[in-house]
Short mmCIF file of C-alpha atoms in Angstrom, two decimals:
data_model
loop_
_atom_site.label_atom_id
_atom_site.label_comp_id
_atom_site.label_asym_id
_atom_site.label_seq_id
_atom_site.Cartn_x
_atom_site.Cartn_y
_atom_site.Cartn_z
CA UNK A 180 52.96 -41.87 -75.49
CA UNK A 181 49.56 -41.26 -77.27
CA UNK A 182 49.65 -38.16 -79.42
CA UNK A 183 46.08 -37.89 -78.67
CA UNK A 184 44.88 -34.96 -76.97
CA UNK A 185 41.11 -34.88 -75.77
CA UNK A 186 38.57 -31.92 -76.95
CA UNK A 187 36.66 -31.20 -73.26
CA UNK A 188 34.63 -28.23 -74.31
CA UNK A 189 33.56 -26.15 -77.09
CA UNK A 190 32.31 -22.66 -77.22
CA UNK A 191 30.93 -20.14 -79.84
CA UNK A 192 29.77 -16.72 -79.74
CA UNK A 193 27.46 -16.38 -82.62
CA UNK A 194 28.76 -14.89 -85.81
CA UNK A 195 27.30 -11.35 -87.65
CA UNK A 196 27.73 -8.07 -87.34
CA UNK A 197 27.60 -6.68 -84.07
CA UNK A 198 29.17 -3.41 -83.48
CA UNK A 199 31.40 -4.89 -80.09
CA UNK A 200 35.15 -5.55 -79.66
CA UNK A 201 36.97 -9.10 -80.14
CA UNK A 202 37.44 -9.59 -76.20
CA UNK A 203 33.62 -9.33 -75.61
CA UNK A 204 33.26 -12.39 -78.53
CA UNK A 205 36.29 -14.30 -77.25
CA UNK A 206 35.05 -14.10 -73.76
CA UNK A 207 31.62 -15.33 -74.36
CA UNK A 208 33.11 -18.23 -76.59
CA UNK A 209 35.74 -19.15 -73.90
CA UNK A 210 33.31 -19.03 -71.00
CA UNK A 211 30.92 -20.85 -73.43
CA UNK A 212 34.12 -23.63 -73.75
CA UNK A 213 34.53 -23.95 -70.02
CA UNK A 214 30.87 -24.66 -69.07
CA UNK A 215 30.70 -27.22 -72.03
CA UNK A 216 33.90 -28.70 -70.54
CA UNK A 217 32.79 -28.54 -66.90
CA UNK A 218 36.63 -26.99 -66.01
CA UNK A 219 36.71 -24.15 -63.99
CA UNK A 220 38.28 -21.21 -64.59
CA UNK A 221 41.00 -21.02 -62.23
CA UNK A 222 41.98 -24.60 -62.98
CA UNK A 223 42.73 -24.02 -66.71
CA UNK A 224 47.01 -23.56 -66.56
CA UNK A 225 47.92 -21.73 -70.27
CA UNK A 226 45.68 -19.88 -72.36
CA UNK A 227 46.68 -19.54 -76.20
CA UNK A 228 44.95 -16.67 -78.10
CA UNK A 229 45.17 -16.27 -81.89
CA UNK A 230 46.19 -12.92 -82.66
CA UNK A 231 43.45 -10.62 -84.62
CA UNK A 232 45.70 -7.73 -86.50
CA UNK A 233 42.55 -4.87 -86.52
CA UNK A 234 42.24 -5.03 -82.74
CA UNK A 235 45.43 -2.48 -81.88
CA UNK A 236 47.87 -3.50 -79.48
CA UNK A 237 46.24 -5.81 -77.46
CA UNK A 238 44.69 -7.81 -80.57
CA UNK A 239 48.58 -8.97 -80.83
CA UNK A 240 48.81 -10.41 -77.26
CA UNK A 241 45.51 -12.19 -77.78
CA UNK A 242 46.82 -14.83 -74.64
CA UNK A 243 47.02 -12.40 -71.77
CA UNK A 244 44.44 -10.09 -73.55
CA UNK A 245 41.86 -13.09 -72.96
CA UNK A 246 43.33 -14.29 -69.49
CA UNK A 247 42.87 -10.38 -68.29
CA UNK A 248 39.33 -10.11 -69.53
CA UNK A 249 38.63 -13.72 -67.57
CA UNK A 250 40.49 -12.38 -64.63
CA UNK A 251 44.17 -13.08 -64.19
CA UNK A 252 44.81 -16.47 -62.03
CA UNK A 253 48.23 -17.01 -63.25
CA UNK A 254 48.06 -19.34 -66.40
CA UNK A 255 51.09 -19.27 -68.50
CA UNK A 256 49.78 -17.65 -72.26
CA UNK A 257 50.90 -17.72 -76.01
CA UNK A 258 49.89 -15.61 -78.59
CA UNK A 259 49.98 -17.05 -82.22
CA UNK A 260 49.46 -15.09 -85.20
CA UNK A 261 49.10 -17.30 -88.81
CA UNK A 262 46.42 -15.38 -90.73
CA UNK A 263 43.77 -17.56 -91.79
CA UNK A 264 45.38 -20.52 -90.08
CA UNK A 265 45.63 -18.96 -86.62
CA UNK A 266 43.33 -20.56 -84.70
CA UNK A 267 45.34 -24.17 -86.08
CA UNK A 268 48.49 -22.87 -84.91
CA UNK A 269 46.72 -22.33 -81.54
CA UNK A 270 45.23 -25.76 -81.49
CA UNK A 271 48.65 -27.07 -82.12
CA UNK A 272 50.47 -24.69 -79.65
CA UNK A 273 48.19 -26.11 -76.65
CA UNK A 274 48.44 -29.58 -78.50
CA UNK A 275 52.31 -29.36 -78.04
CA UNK A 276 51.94 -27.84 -74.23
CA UNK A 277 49.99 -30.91 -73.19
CA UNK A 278 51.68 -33.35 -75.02
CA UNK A 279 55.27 -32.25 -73.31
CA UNK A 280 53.38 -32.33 -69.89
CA UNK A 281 53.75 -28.36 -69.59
CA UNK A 282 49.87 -28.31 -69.32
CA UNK A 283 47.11 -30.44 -68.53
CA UNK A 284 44.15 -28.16 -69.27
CA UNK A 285 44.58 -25.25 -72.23
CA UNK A 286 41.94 -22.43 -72.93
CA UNK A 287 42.65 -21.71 -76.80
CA UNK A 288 40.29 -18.75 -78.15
CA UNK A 289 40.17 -16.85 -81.26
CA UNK A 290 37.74 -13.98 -81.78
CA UNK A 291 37.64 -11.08 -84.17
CA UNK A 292 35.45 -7.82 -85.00
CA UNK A 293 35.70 -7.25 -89.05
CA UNK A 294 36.11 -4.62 -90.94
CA UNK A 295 33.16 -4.21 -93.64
CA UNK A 296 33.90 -5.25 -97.01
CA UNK A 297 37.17 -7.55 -97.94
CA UNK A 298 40.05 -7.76 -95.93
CA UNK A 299 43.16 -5.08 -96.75
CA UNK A 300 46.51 -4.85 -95.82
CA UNK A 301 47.29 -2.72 -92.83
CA UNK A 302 48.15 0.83 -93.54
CA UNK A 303 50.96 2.44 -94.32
CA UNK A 304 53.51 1.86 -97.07
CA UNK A 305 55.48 -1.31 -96.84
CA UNK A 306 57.06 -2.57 -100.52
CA UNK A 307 58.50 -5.37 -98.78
CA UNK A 308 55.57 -7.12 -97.80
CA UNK A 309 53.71 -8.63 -100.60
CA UNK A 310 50.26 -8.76 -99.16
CA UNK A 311 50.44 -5.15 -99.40
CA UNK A 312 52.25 -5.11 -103.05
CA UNK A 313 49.52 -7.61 -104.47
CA UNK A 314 46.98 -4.97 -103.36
CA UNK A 315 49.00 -2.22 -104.78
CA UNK A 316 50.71 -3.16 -107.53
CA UNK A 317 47.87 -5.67 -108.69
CA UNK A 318 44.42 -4.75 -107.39
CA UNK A 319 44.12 -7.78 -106.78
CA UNK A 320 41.56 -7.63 -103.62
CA UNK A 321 40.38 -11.00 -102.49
CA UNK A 322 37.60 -11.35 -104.20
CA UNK A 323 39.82 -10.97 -107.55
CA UNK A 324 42.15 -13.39 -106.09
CA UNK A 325 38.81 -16.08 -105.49
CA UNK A 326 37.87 -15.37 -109.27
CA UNK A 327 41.57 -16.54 -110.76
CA UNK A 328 41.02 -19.66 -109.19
CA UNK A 329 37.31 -20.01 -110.29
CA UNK A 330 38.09 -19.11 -113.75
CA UNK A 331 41.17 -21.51 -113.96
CA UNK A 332 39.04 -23.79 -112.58
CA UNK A 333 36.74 -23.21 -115.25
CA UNK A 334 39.80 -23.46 -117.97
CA UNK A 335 41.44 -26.39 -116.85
CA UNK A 336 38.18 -28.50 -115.68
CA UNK A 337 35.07 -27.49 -117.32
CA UNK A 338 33.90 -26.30 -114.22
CA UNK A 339 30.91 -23.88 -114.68
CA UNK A 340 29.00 -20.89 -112.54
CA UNK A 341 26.34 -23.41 -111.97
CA UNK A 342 28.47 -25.96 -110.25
CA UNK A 343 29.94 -23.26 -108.05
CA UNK A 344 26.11 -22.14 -107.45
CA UNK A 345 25.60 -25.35 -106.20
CA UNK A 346 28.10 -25.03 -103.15
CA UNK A 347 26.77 -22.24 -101.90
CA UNK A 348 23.04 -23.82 -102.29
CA UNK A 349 24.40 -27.02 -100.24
CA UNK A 350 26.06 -24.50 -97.56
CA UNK A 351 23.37 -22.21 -96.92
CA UNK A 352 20.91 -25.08 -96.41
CA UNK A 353 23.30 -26.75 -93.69
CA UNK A 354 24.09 -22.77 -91.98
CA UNK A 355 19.91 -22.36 -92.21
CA UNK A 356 20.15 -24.93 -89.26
CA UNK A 357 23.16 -23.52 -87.54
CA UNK A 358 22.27 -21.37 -84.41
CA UNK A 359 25.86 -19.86 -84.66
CA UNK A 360 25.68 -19.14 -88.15
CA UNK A 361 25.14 -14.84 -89.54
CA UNK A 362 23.09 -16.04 -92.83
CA UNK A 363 20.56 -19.03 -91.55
CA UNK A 364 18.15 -18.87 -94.66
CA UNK A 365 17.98 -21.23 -97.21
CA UNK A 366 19.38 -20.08 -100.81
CA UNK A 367 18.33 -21.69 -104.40
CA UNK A 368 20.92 -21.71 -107.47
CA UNK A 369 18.38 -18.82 -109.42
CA UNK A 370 19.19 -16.60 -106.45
CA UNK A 371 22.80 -16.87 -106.68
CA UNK A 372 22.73 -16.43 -110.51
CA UNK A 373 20.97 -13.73 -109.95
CA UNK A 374 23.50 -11.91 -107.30
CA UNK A 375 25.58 -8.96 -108.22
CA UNK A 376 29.14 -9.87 -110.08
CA UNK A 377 31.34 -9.06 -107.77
CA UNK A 378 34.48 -10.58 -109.83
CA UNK A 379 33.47 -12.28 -112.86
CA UNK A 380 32.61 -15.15 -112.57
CA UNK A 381 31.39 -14.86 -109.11
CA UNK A 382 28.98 -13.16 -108.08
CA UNK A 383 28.27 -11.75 -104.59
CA UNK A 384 26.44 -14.98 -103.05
CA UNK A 385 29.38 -17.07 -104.12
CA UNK A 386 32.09 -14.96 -101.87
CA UNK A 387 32.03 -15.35 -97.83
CA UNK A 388 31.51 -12.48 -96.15
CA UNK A 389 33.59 -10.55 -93.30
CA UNK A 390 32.19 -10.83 -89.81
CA UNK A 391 32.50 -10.59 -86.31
CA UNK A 392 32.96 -13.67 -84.12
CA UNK A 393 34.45 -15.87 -81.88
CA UNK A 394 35.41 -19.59 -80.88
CA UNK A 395 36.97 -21.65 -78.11
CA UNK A 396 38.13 -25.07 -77.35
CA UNK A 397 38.94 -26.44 -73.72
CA UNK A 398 42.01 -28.93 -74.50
CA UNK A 399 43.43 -31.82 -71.84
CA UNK A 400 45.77 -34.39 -71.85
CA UNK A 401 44.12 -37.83 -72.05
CA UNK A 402 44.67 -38.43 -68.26
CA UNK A 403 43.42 -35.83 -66.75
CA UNK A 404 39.76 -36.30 -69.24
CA UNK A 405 39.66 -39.75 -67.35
CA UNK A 406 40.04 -38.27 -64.20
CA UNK A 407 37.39 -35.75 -64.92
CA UNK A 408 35.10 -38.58 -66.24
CA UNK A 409 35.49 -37.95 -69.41
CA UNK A 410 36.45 -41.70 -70.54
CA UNK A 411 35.84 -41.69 -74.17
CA UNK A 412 36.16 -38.18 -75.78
CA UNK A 413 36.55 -36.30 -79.30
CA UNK A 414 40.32 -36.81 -79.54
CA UNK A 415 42.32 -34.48 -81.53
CA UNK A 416 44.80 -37.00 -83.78
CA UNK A 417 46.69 -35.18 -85.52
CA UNK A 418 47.57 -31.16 -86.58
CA UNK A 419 49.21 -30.43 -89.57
CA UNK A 420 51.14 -26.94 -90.07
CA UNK A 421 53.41 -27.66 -93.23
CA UNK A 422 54.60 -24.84 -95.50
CA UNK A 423 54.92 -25.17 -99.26
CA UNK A 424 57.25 -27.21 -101.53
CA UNK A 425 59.86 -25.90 -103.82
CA UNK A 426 59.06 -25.00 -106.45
CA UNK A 427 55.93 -23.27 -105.95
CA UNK A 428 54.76 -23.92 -109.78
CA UNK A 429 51.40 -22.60 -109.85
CA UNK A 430 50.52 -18.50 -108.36
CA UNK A 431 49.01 -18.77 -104.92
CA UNK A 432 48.43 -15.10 -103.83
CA UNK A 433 50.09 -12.53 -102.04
CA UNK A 434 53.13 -13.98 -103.94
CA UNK A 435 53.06 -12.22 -107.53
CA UNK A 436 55.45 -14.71 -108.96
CA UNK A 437 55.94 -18.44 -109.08
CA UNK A 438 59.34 -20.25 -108.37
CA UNK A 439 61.17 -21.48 -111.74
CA UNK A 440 61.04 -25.07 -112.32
CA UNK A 441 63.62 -25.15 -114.58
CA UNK A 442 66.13 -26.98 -112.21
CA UNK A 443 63.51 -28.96 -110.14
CA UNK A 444 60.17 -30.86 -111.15
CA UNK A 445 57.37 -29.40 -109.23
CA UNK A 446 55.92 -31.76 -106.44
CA UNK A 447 52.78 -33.81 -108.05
CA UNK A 448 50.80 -32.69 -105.00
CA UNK A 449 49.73 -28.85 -104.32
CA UNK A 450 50.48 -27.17 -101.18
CA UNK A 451 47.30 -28.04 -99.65
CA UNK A 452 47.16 -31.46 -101.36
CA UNK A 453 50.12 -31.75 -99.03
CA UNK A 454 48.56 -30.47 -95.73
CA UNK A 455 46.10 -32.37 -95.56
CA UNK A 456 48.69 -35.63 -96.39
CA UNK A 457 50.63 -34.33 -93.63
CA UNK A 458 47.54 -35.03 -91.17
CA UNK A 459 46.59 -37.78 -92.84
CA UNK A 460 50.03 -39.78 -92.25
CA UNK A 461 50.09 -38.27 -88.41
CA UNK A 462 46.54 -39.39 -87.77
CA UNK A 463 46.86 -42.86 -89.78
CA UNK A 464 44.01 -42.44 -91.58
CA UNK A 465 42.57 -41.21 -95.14
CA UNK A 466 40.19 -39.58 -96.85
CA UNK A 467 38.05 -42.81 -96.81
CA UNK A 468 37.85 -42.84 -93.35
CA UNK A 469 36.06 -39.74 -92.82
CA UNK A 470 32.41 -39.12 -92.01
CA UNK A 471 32.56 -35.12 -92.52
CA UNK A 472 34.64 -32.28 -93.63
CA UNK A 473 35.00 -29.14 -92.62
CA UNK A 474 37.22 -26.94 -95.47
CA UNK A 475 37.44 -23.34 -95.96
CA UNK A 476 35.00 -21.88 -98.62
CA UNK A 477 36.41 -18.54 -98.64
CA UNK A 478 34.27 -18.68 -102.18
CA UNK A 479 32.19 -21.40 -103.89
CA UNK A 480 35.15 -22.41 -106.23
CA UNK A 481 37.56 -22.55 -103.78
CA UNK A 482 35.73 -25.35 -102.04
CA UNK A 483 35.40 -27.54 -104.98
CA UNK A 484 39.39 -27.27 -105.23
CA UNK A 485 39.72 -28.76 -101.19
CA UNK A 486 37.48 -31.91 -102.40
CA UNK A 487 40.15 -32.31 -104.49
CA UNK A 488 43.15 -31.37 -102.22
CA UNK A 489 41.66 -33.55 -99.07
CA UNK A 490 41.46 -36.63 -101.21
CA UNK A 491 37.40 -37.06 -101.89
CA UNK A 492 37.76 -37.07 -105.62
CA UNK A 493 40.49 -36.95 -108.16
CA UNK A 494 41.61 -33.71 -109.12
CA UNK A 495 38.98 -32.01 -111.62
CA UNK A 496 36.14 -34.17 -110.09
CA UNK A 497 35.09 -31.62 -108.03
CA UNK A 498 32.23 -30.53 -109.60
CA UNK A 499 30.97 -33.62 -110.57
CA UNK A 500 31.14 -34.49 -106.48
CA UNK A 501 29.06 -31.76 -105.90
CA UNK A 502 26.65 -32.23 -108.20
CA UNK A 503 26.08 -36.03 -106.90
CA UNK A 504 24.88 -34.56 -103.64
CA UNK A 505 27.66 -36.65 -102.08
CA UNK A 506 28.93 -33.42 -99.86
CA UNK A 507 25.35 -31.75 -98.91
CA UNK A 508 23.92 -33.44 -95.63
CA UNK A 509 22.69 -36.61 -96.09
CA UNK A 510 25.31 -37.72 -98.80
CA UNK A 511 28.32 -39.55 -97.88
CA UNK A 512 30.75 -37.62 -97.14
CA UNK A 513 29.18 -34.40 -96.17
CA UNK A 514 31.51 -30.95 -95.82
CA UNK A 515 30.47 -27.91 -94.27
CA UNK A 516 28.05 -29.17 -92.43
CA UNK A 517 28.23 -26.61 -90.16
CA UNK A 518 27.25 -24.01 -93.56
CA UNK A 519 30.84 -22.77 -93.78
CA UNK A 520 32.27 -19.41 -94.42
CA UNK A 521 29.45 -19.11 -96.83
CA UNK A 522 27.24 -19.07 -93.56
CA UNK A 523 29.50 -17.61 -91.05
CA UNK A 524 31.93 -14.93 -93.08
CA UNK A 525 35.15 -14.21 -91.94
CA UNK A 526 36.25 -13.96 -88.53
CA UNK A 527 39.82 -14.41 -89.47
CA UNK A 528 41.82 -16.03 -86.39
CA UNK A 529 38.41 -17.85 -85.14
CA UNK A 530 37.25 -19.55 -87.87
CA UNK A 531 39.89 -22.72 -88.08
CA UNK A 532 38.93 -23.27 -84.10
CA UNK A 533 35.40 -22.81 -85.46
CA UNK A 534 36.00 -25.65 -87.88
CA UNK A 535 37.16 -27.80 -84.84
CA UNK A 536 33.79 -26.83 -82.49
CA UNK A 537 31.87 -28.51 -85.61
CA UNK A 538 34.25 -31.58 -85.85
CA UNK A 539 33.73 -31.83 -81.94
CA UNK A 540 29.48 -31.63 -81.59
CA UNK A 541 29.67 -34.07 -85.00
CA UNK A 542 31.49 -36.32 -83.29
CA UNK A 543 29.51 -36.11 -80.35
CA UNK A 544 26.07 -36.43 -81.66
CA UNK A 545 25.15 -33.32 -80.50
CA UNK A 546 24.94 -31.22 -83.74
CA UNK A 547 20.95 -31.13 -84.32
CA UNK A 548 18.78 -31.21 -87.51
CA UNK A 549 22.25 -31.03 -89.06
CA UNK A 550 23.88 -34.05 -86.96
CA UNK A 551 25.95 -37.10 -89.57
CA UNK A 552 24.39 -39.98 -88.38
CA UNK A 553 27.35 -42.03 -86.58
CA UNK A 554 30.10 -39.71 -87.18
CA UNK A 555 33.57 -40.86 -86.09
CA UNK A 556 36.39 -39.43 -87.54
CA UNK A 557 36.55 -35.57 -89.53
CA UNK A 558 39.75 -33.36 -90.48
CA UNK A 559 39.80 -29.52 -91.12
CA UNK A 560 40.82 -27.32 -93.69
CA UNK A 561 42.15 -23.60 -94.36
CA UNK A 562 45.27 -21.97 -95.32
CA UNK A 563 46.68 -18.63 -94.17
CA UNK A 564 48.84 -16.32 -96.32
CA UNK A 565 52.73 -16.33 -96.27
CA UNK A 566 52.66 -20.79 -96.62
CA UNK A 567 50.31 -21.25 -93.47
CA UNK A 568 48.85 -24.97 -93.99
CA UNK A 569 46.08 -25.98 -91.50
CA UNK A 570 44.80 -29.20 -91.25
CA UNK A 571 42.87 -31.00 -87.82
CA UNK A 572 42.13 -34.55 -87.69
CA UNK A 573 39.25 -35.40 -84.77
CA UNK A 574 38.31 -38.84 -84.03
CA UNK A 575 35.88 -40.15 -81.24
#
């Protein structure tokens, strides 16, 4: 049996700050995803949501809070809830449906309306969770967080402000052509420089932003896209989910601690090194094979480290990848070319499906001034607190 399942539609609502709820954004996106797909409504059979945690109750039964809002017809529904990776675990929930023949059609949606400023913990006092003690007992908000890896960076590679100026100048240019993207203005390295610190040594153009927004994906088993005339699709290949390794040598936040390696030699390859093997093997392809990338840029350092981690360059070459022009559109092997979270913000359990929409119109030819000329194969990138990997690999 092919582990292929085929992407039929994708659907967006456009990202910023809007002053609605999530269901209004998901709903748009979904319906958005079932026009594109040319599936009605009433013939989709499970819905998977991924969960938003500021929405109150129903922002925790995402599923049935998006089949109600679409009008119940009596699809079965998952919710998922991963943090960052959410909307993977959703793409590889419905994956998993239609590959066991539970489903032939799946609605996933993920959709969320922000809070201003960085994400926090939800309230109350909870010792036992460490998202909440890292906040607590640390300070250490997410932008402090994004500057330890920038300045390690920095220590252990050379890596300067400029180079991580240089990300958010390739990003902005490729969101500046993005009709779903909140910032779509060009950006120049002297602008960045001169940007507030936020948390030295980036500085307030270098960090994503939080925002409001939603994405969708109409999902099908390979049959039922032939029957429906869709022959030759964007195929999703492969969906990694893998957790870390022990020992966890190096700090990766909202863990305060690392594991000891005194009984056990760390594994060569980092956690996300190792998700993005995971879909690599499952897809049986590499990082050669790709014509785009779509990683998660929750700052401008942070995406020079998943150049590194998806296998474009060796690990410290980062910087010197960027530089080349090799990742901006138009070099060869361009990432974010949908402008990333530098564009879009933060729209926390839409923004992995989000990464998939791009993957899909890329593959398609149907992605505008920013289209990769002859794109045919792309993989996805993010990780969610608590060991959440999330890789997609989408082929046409």
């Amino acid at each position: 049996m092919s582990g292929d399942v085929a992407v039929l539609g994708a659907g967006m609502h456009p990202w910023g700050k809007w002053g609605r709820g999530f269901v209004e954004y998901g709903t748009v996106a979904a319906r958005s995803a079932l026009a594109d797909a040319g599936v009605e409504w009433r013939d989709v059979q499970s819905v998977v949501g991924a969960d938003t945690v500021r929405g109150g109750y129903p922002g925790y039964v995402a599923g049935a809070t998006f089949a109600q809002a679409l009008g119940w017809q009596g699809a079965r529904v998952t919710s998922v809830y991963a943090a960052c990776a959410s909307g993977a675990q959703a793409v590889n929930t419905a994956r998993a449906q239609i590959l066991a023949g539970m489903a032939d059609v799946v609605l996933v949606v993920g959709a969320d309306a922000a809070p201003k400023g960085f994400f926090a913990p939800a309230g109350g006092e909870r010792p036992d969770d460490p998202d909440w003690l890292r906040f607590r007992v640390l300070g250490a908000t997410n932008p402090a967080y994004f500057a330890l890896y920038a300045r390690r960076r920095m220590a252990l590679h050379g890596d300067t402000p400029e180079d991580f100026a240089l990300v958010k100048v390739k990003n902005a240019a490729a969101g500046a052509l993005n009709p779903n993207a909140r910032y779509r203005a060009a950006v120049s390295a002297e602008q960045v420089a001169a940007s507030a610190v936020v948390a030295d040594p980036l500085r307030l153009l270098d960090i994503c932003a939080t925002s409001d927004g939603a994405a969708a994906l109409v999902l099908s088993s390979m049959d039922f896209a032939r029957r429906h005339g869709a022959p030759d699709p964007v195929r999703i290949r492969a969906v990694s989910t893998v957790t870390p390794t022990y020992p966890k040598a190096v700090l990766d936040l909202p863990d305060i601690a690392t594991d000891s390696a005194v009984a056990v030699e760390p594994s060569p390859m980092s956690f996300r090194g190792s998700i993005a093997r995971a879909a690599y093997e499952e897809a049986g392809i590499g990082p050669g094979d790709l014509s785009l990338a779509e990683v998660y840029d929750l700052s401008t350092a942070l995406e020079l480290e998943w150049y590194e981690d998806i296998g474009l360059c060796a690990p410290g070459e980062g910087a010197a990848l960027v530089r080349s022009g090799a990742t901006a559109l138009g070099g060869r092997i361009p990432v974010n070319p949908s402008g990333g979270l530098a564009s879009f913000g933060e729209a926390v359990p839409a923004q992995a499906i989000a990464q998939v929409c791009e993957l899909t119109w890329q593959l398609r030819g149907t992605a505008g001034e920013r289209q990769i000329p002859g794109a045919r194969a792309g993989i996805t990138a993010n990780q969610g607190l608590f060991g959440h990997g999330s890789a997609v690999v989408a082929v046409r």
